[in-house]
Amino acid sequence: MIGDNFNKNHVFEMYTIEHFVIIFIYLILAVFFAIKTSKNNTLIIRLTIFLAAVYVVLTEIIKIASKFFKGNTFIDMVPMPFCSLFIPGIICSLFKNKHLRRTGYTFMGLGGIVGGFAYIFIPNGSVGSYPIYHLNFIHGVSYHFVMLYIGLLILISKIYIPKLSDFKYYFSFMSLFTIIGIIVHHYYGGNWLFLFNPVGIKILDAILAYNNILYLLIVYIGESVVFFFGCYLLYNLIKKIIKMKIASMQEA
């Protein structure tokens, strides 16, 4: 369950009946628990967020430690894809400082929730690479489940209501980690936030082949600007549809 000497035939395949069953369970449970928890008072909800933070931080430390003892390099131990930003995001949400807390909520309620939702549908580092019983598979699915669950929870409970003014928090947050990613790449290599390799996306591969600086700028703007406004518009669209449905049910 821990090592990588598993039978390749046991690797969990994407887009099979089993995969769609897991997608269904994953989404239903995330929505169910988010709605259920949102009915509690603010103190209980914040305690839930704290426990979620403890879980993702501890499991990430364990994962990094296991890679360290296997002799992995720094960049292998801390690859930092987009979803890894959920960890600093949820930590920020625990601070009393209103700006740090708002920064954390903004990432969790917009970027984090989309990352947690998309994870289960597309090939990634654990689903499609390991058997379902492997710790890397279990960690990947549970980590992103927590992302989705907490993102839904803060939106449904209205602890966090997205505003256009939150762009400054999201942009600053993404810019900070983009700068760190560039520095890390300079000294250690790696592909933090996909800033240096599009991981098989053909149009971005073509841009990278043409000009690596142009590619980096496009990814940076996409992750720090386009993503925010896309998520913000999607949130308001879903909110409007729900309001219309409730209004039509009340009229009936």
PDB file of N, CA and C in Angstrom, residues 125-171:
ATOM      1  N   GLY A 125      -1.990  12.978 -10.624  1.00  0.00           N
ATOM      2  CA  GLY A 125      -0.894  12.257  -9.994  1.00  0.00           C
ATOM      3  C   GLY A 125      -1.266  10.996  -9.237  1.00  0.00           C
ATOM      4  N   SER A 126      -2.538  10.812  -8.883  1.00  0.00           N
ATOM      5  CA  SER A 126      -2.903   9.611  -8.119  1.00  0.00           C
ATOM      6  C   SER A 126      -3.994   8.794  -8.804  1.00  0.00           C
ATOM      7  N   VAL A 127      -5.107   9.432  -9.154  1.00  0.00           N
ATOM      8  CA  VAL A 127      -6.140   8.726  -9.901  1.00  0.00           C
ATOM      9  C   VAL A 127      -5.588   8.448 -11.304  1.00  0.00           C
ATOM     10  N   GLY A 128      -5.604   7.196 -11.704  1.00  0.00           N
ATOM     11  CA  GLY A 128      -5.059   6.834 -13.004  1.00  0.00           C
ATOM     12  C   GLY A 128      -3.594   6.439 -12.963  1.00  0.00           C
ATOM     13  N   SER A 129      -2.976   6.536 -11.765  1.00  0.00           N
ATOM     14  CA  SER A 129      -1.561   6.197 -11.634  1.00  0.00           C
ATOM     15  C   SER A 129      -1.296   5.110 -10.597  1.00  0.00           C
ATOM     16  N   TYR A 130      -2.231   4.929  -9.653  1.00  0.00           N
ATOM     17  CA  TYR A 130      -2.034   3.973  -8.554  1.00  0.00           C
ATOM     18  C   TYR A 130      -3.278   3.092  -8.387  1.00  0.00           C
ATOM     19  N   PRO A 131      -3.111   1.952  -7.729  1.00  0.00           N
ATOM     20  CA  PRO A 131      -4.291   1.140  -7.371  1.00  0.00           C
ATOM     21  C   PRO A 131      -5.151   1.892  -6.357  1.00  0.00           C
ATOM     22  N   ILE A 132      -6.390   1.540  -6.279  1.00  0.00           N
ATOM     23  CA  ILE A 132      -7.323   2.231  -5.391  1.00  0.00           C
ATOM     24  C   ILE A 132      -6.939   2.048  -3.925  1.00  0.00           C
ATOM     25  N   TYR A 133      -6.214   0.973  -3.611  1.00  0.00           N
ATOM     26  CA  TYR A 133      -5.819   0.712  -2.225  1.00  0.00           C
ATOM     27  C   TYR A 133      -4.503   1.390  -1.842  1.00  0.00           C
ATOM     28  N   HIS A 134      -3.821   2.019  -2.802  1.00  0.00           N
ATOM     29  CA  HIS A 134      -2.517   2.631  -2.532  1.00  0.00           C
ATOM     30  C   HIS A 134      -2.685   3.923  -1.733  1.00  0.00           C
ATOM     31  N   LEU A 135      -1.750   4.191  -0.812  1.00  0.00           N
ATOM     32  CA  LEU A 135      -1.842   5.393   0.021  1.00  0.00           C
ATOM     33  C   LEU A 135      -1.835   6.672  -0.798  1.00  0.00           C
ATOM     34  N   ASN A 136      -1.097   6.694  -1.911  1.00  0.00           N
ATOM     35  CA  ASN A 136      -1.074   7.893  -2.754  1.00  0.00           C
ATOM     36  C   ASN A 136      -2.448   8.166  -3.365  1.00  0.00           C
ATOM     37  N   PHE A 137      -3.144   7.089  -3.728  1.00  0.00           N
ATOM     38  CA  PHE A 137      -4.506   7.232  -4.262  1.00  0.00           C
ATOM     39  C   PHE A 137      -5.438   7.742  -3.166  1.00  0.00           C
ATOM     40  N   ILE A 138      -5.373   7.106  -2.000  1.00  0.00           N
ATOM     41  CA  ILE A 138      -6.241   7.486  -0.880  1.00  0.00           C
ATOM     42  C   ILE A 138      -5.975   8.930  -0.455  1.00  0.00           C
ATOM     43  N   HIS A 139      -4.688   9.298  -0.377  1.00  0.00           N
ATOM     44  CA  HIS A 139      -4.342  10.664   0.015  1.00  0.00           C
ATOM     45  C   HIS A 139      -4.843  11.675  -1.014  1.00  0.00           C
ATOM     46  N   GLY A 140      -4.622  11.387  -2.303  1.00  0.00           N
ATOM     47  CA  GLY A 140      -5.039  12.326  -3.345  1.00  0.00           C
ATOM     48  C   GLY A 140      -6.535  12.562  -3.345  1.00  0.00           C
ATOM     49  N   VAL A 141      -7.302  11.486  -3.255  1.00  0.00           N
ATOM     50  CA  VAL A 141      -8.765  11.605  -3.276  1.00  0.00           C
ATOM     51  C   VAL A 141      -9.267  12.300  -2.015  1.00  0.00           C
ATOM     52  N   SER A 142      -8.746  11.918  -0.848  1.00  0.00           N
ATOM     53  CA  SER A 142      -9.217  12.523   0.412  1.00  0.00           C
ATOM     54  C   SER A 142      -8.825  14.003   0.496  1.00  0.00           C
ATOM     55  N   TYR A 143      -7.619  14.333   0.041  1.00  0.00           N
ATOM     56  CA  TYR A 143      -7.144  15.725   0.055  1.00  0.00           C
ATOM     57  C   TYR A 143      -8.063  16.615  -0.779  1.00  0.00           C
ATOM     58  N   HIS A 144      -8.355  16.162  -1.997  1.00  0.00           N
ATOM     59  CA  HIS A 144      -9.192  16.980  -2.880  1.00  0.00           C
ATOM     60  C   HIS A 144     -10.656  16.963  -2.457  1.00  0.00           C
ATOM     61  N   PHE A 145     -11.070  15.871  -1.799  1.00  0.00           N
ATOM     62  CA  PHE A 145     -12.416  15.843  -1.229  1.00  0.00           C
ATOM     63  C   PHE A 145     -12.560  16.936  -0.177  1.00  0.00           C
ATOM     64  N   VAL A 146     -11.548  17.060   0.680  1.00  0.00           N
ATOM     65  CA  VAL A 146     -11.561  18.110   1.704  1.00  0.00           C
ATOM     66  C   VAL A 146     -11.589  19.490   1.046  1.00  0.00           C
ATOM     67  N   MET A 147     -10.829  19.662  -0.038  1.00  0.00           N
ATOM     68  CA  MET A 147     -10.853  20.932  -0.775  1.00  0.00           C
ATOM     69  C   MET A 147     -12.266  21.291  -1.222  1.00  0.00           C
ATOM     70  N   LEU A 148     -12.920  20.322  -1.852  1.00  0.00           N
ATOM     71  CA  LEU A 148     -14.269  20.555  -2.368  1.00  0.00           C
ATOM     72  C   LEU A 148     -15.260  20.778  -1.231  1.00  0.00           C
ATOM     73  N   TYR A 149     -15.181  19.937  -0.206  1.00  0.00           N
ATOM     74  CA  TYR A 149     -16.086  20.013   0.943  1.00  0.00           C
ATOM     75  C   TYR A 149     -15.975  21.359   1.653  1.00  0.00           C
ATOM     76  N   ILE A 150     -14.761  21.797   1.945  1.00  0.00           N
ATOM     77  CA  ILE A 150     -14.570  23.064   2.657  1.00  0.00           C
ATOM     78  C   ILE A 150     -14.969  24.242   1.777  1.00  0.00           C
ATOM     79  N   GLY A 151     -14.652  24.173   0.499  1.00  0.00           N
ATOM     80  CA  GLY A 151     -15.060  25.246  -0.418  1.00  0.00           C
ATOM     81  C   GLY A 151     -16.570  25.401  -0.456  1.00  0.00           C
ATOM     82  N   LEU A 152     -17.273  24.276  -0.594  1.00  0.00           N
ATOM     83  CA  LEU A 152     -18.743  24.306  -0.590  1.00  0.00           C
ATOM     84  C   LEU A 152     -19.278  24.790   0.745  1.00  0.00           C
ATOM     85  N   LEU A 153     -18.652  24.333   1.835  1.00  0.00           N
ATOM     86  CA  LEU A 153     -19.111  24.694   3.176  1.00  0.00           C
ATOM     87  C   LEU A 153     -19.084  26.203   3.404  1.00  0.00           C
ATOM     88  N   ILE A 154     -17.983  26.852   3.057  1.00  0.00           N
ATOM     89  CA  ILE A 154     -17.897  28.287   3.333  1.00  0.00           C
ATOM     90  C   ILE A 154     -18.833  29.097   2.428  1.00  0.00           C
ATOM     91  N   LEU A 155     -19.153  28.543   1.250  1.00  0.00           N
ATOM     92  CA  LEU A 155     -20.105  29.236   0.368  1.00  0.00           C
ATOM     93  C   LEU A 155     -21.540  29.015   0.822  1.00  0.00           C
ATOM     94  N   ILE A 156     -21.897  27.774   1.128  1.00  0.00           N
ATOM     95  CA  ILE A 156     -23.264  27.452   1.536  1.00  0.00           C
ATOM     96  C   ILE A 156     -23.613  28.109   2.871  1.00  0.00           C
ATOM     97  N   SER A 157     -22.656  28.109   3.802  1.00  0.00           N
ATOM     98  CA  SER A 157     -22.892  28.717   5.116  1.00  0.00           C
ATOM     99  C   SER A 157     -22.824  30.243   5.062  1.00  0.00           C
ATOM    100  N   LYS A 158     -22.350  30.764   3.943  1.00  0.00           N
ATOM    101  CA  LYS A 158     -22.176  32.213   3.714  1.00  0.00           C
ATOM    102  C   LYS A 158     -21.147  32.839   4.656  1.00  0.00           C
ATOM    103  N   ILE A 159     -20.257  31.993   5.188  1.00  0.00           N
ATOM    104  CA  ILE A 159     -19.105  32.537   5.912  1.00  0.00           C
ATOM    105  C   ILE A 159     -18.257  33.331   4.926  1.00  0.00           C
ATOM    106  N   TYR A 160     -18.269  32.845   3.671  1.00  0.00           N
ATOM    107  CA  TYR A 160     -17.574  33.577   2.612  1.00  0.00           C
ATOM    108  C   TYR A 160     -18.536  33.834   1.466  1.00  0.00           C
ATOM    109  N   ILE A 161     -18.734  35.115   1.137  1.00  0.00           N
ATOM    110  CA  ILE A 161     -19.522  35.511  -0.029  1.00  0.00           C
ATOM    111  C   ILE A 161     -18.575  36.225  -0.986  1.00  0.00           C
ATOM    112  N   PRO A 162     -18.277  35.631  -2.146  1.00  0.00           N
ATOM    113  CA  PRO A 162     -17.320  36.236  -3.079  1.00  0.00           C
ATOM    114  C   PRO A 162     -17.729  37.642  -3.516  1.00  0.00           C
ATOM    115  N   LYS A 163     -16.736  38.531  -3.570  1.00  0.00           N
ATOM    116  CA  LYS A 163     -16.934  39.901  -4.048  1.00  0.00           C
ATOM    117  C   LYS A 163     -15.847  40.225  -5.062  1.00  0.00           C
ATOM    118  N   LEU A 164     -16.155  41.163  -5.962  1.00  0.00           N
ATOM    119  CA  LEU A 164     -15.151  41.555  -6.955  1.00  0.00           C
ATOM    120  C   LEU A 164     -13.899  42.119  -6.294  1.00  0.00           C
ATOM    121  N   SER A 165     -14.090  42.763  -5.143  1.00  0.00           N
ATOM    122  CA  SER A 165     -12.951  43.354  -4.432  1.00  0.00           C
ATOM    123  C   SER A 165     -11.983  42.286  -3.917  1.00  0.00           C
ATOM    124  N   ASP A 166     -12.429  41.014  -3.901  1.00  0.00           N
ATOM    125  CA  ASP A 166     -11.558  39.927  -3.453  1.00  0.00           C
ATOM    126  C   ASP A 166     -10.450  39.638  -4.465  1.00  0.00           C
ATOM    127  N   PHE A 167     -10.579  40.222  -5.639  1.00  0.00           N
ATOM    128  CA  PHE A 167      -9.559  39.997  -6.660  1.00  0.00           C
ATOM    129  C   PHE A 167      -8.177  40.368  -6.141  1.00  0.00           C
ATOM    130  N   LYS A 168      -8.088  41.443  -5.375  1.00  0.00           N
ATOM    131  CA  LYS A 168      -6.770  41.868  -4.869  1.00  0.00           C
ATOM    132  C   LYS A 168      -6.139  40.804  -3.978  1.00  0.00           C
ATOM    133  N   TYR A 169      -6.985  40.075  -3.228  1.00  0.00           N
ATOM    134  CA  TYR A 169      -6.471  39.010  -2.369  1.00  0.00           C
ATOM    135  C   TYR A 169      -6.011  37.812  -3.203  1.00  0.00           C
ATOM    136  N   TYR A 170      -6.854  37.430  -4.133  1.00  0.00           N
ATOM    137  CA  TYR A 170      -6.526  36.276  -4.973  1.00  0.00           C
ATOM    138  C   TYR A 170      -5.285  36.556  -5.822  1.00  0.00           C
ATOM    139  N   PHE A 171      -5.240  37.727  -6.417  1.00  0.00           N
ATOM    140  CA  PHE A 171      -4.111  38.082  -7.281  1.00  0.00           C
ATOM    141  C   PHE A 171      -2.804  38.129  -6.484  1.00  0.00           C
TER     142      PHE A 171
END
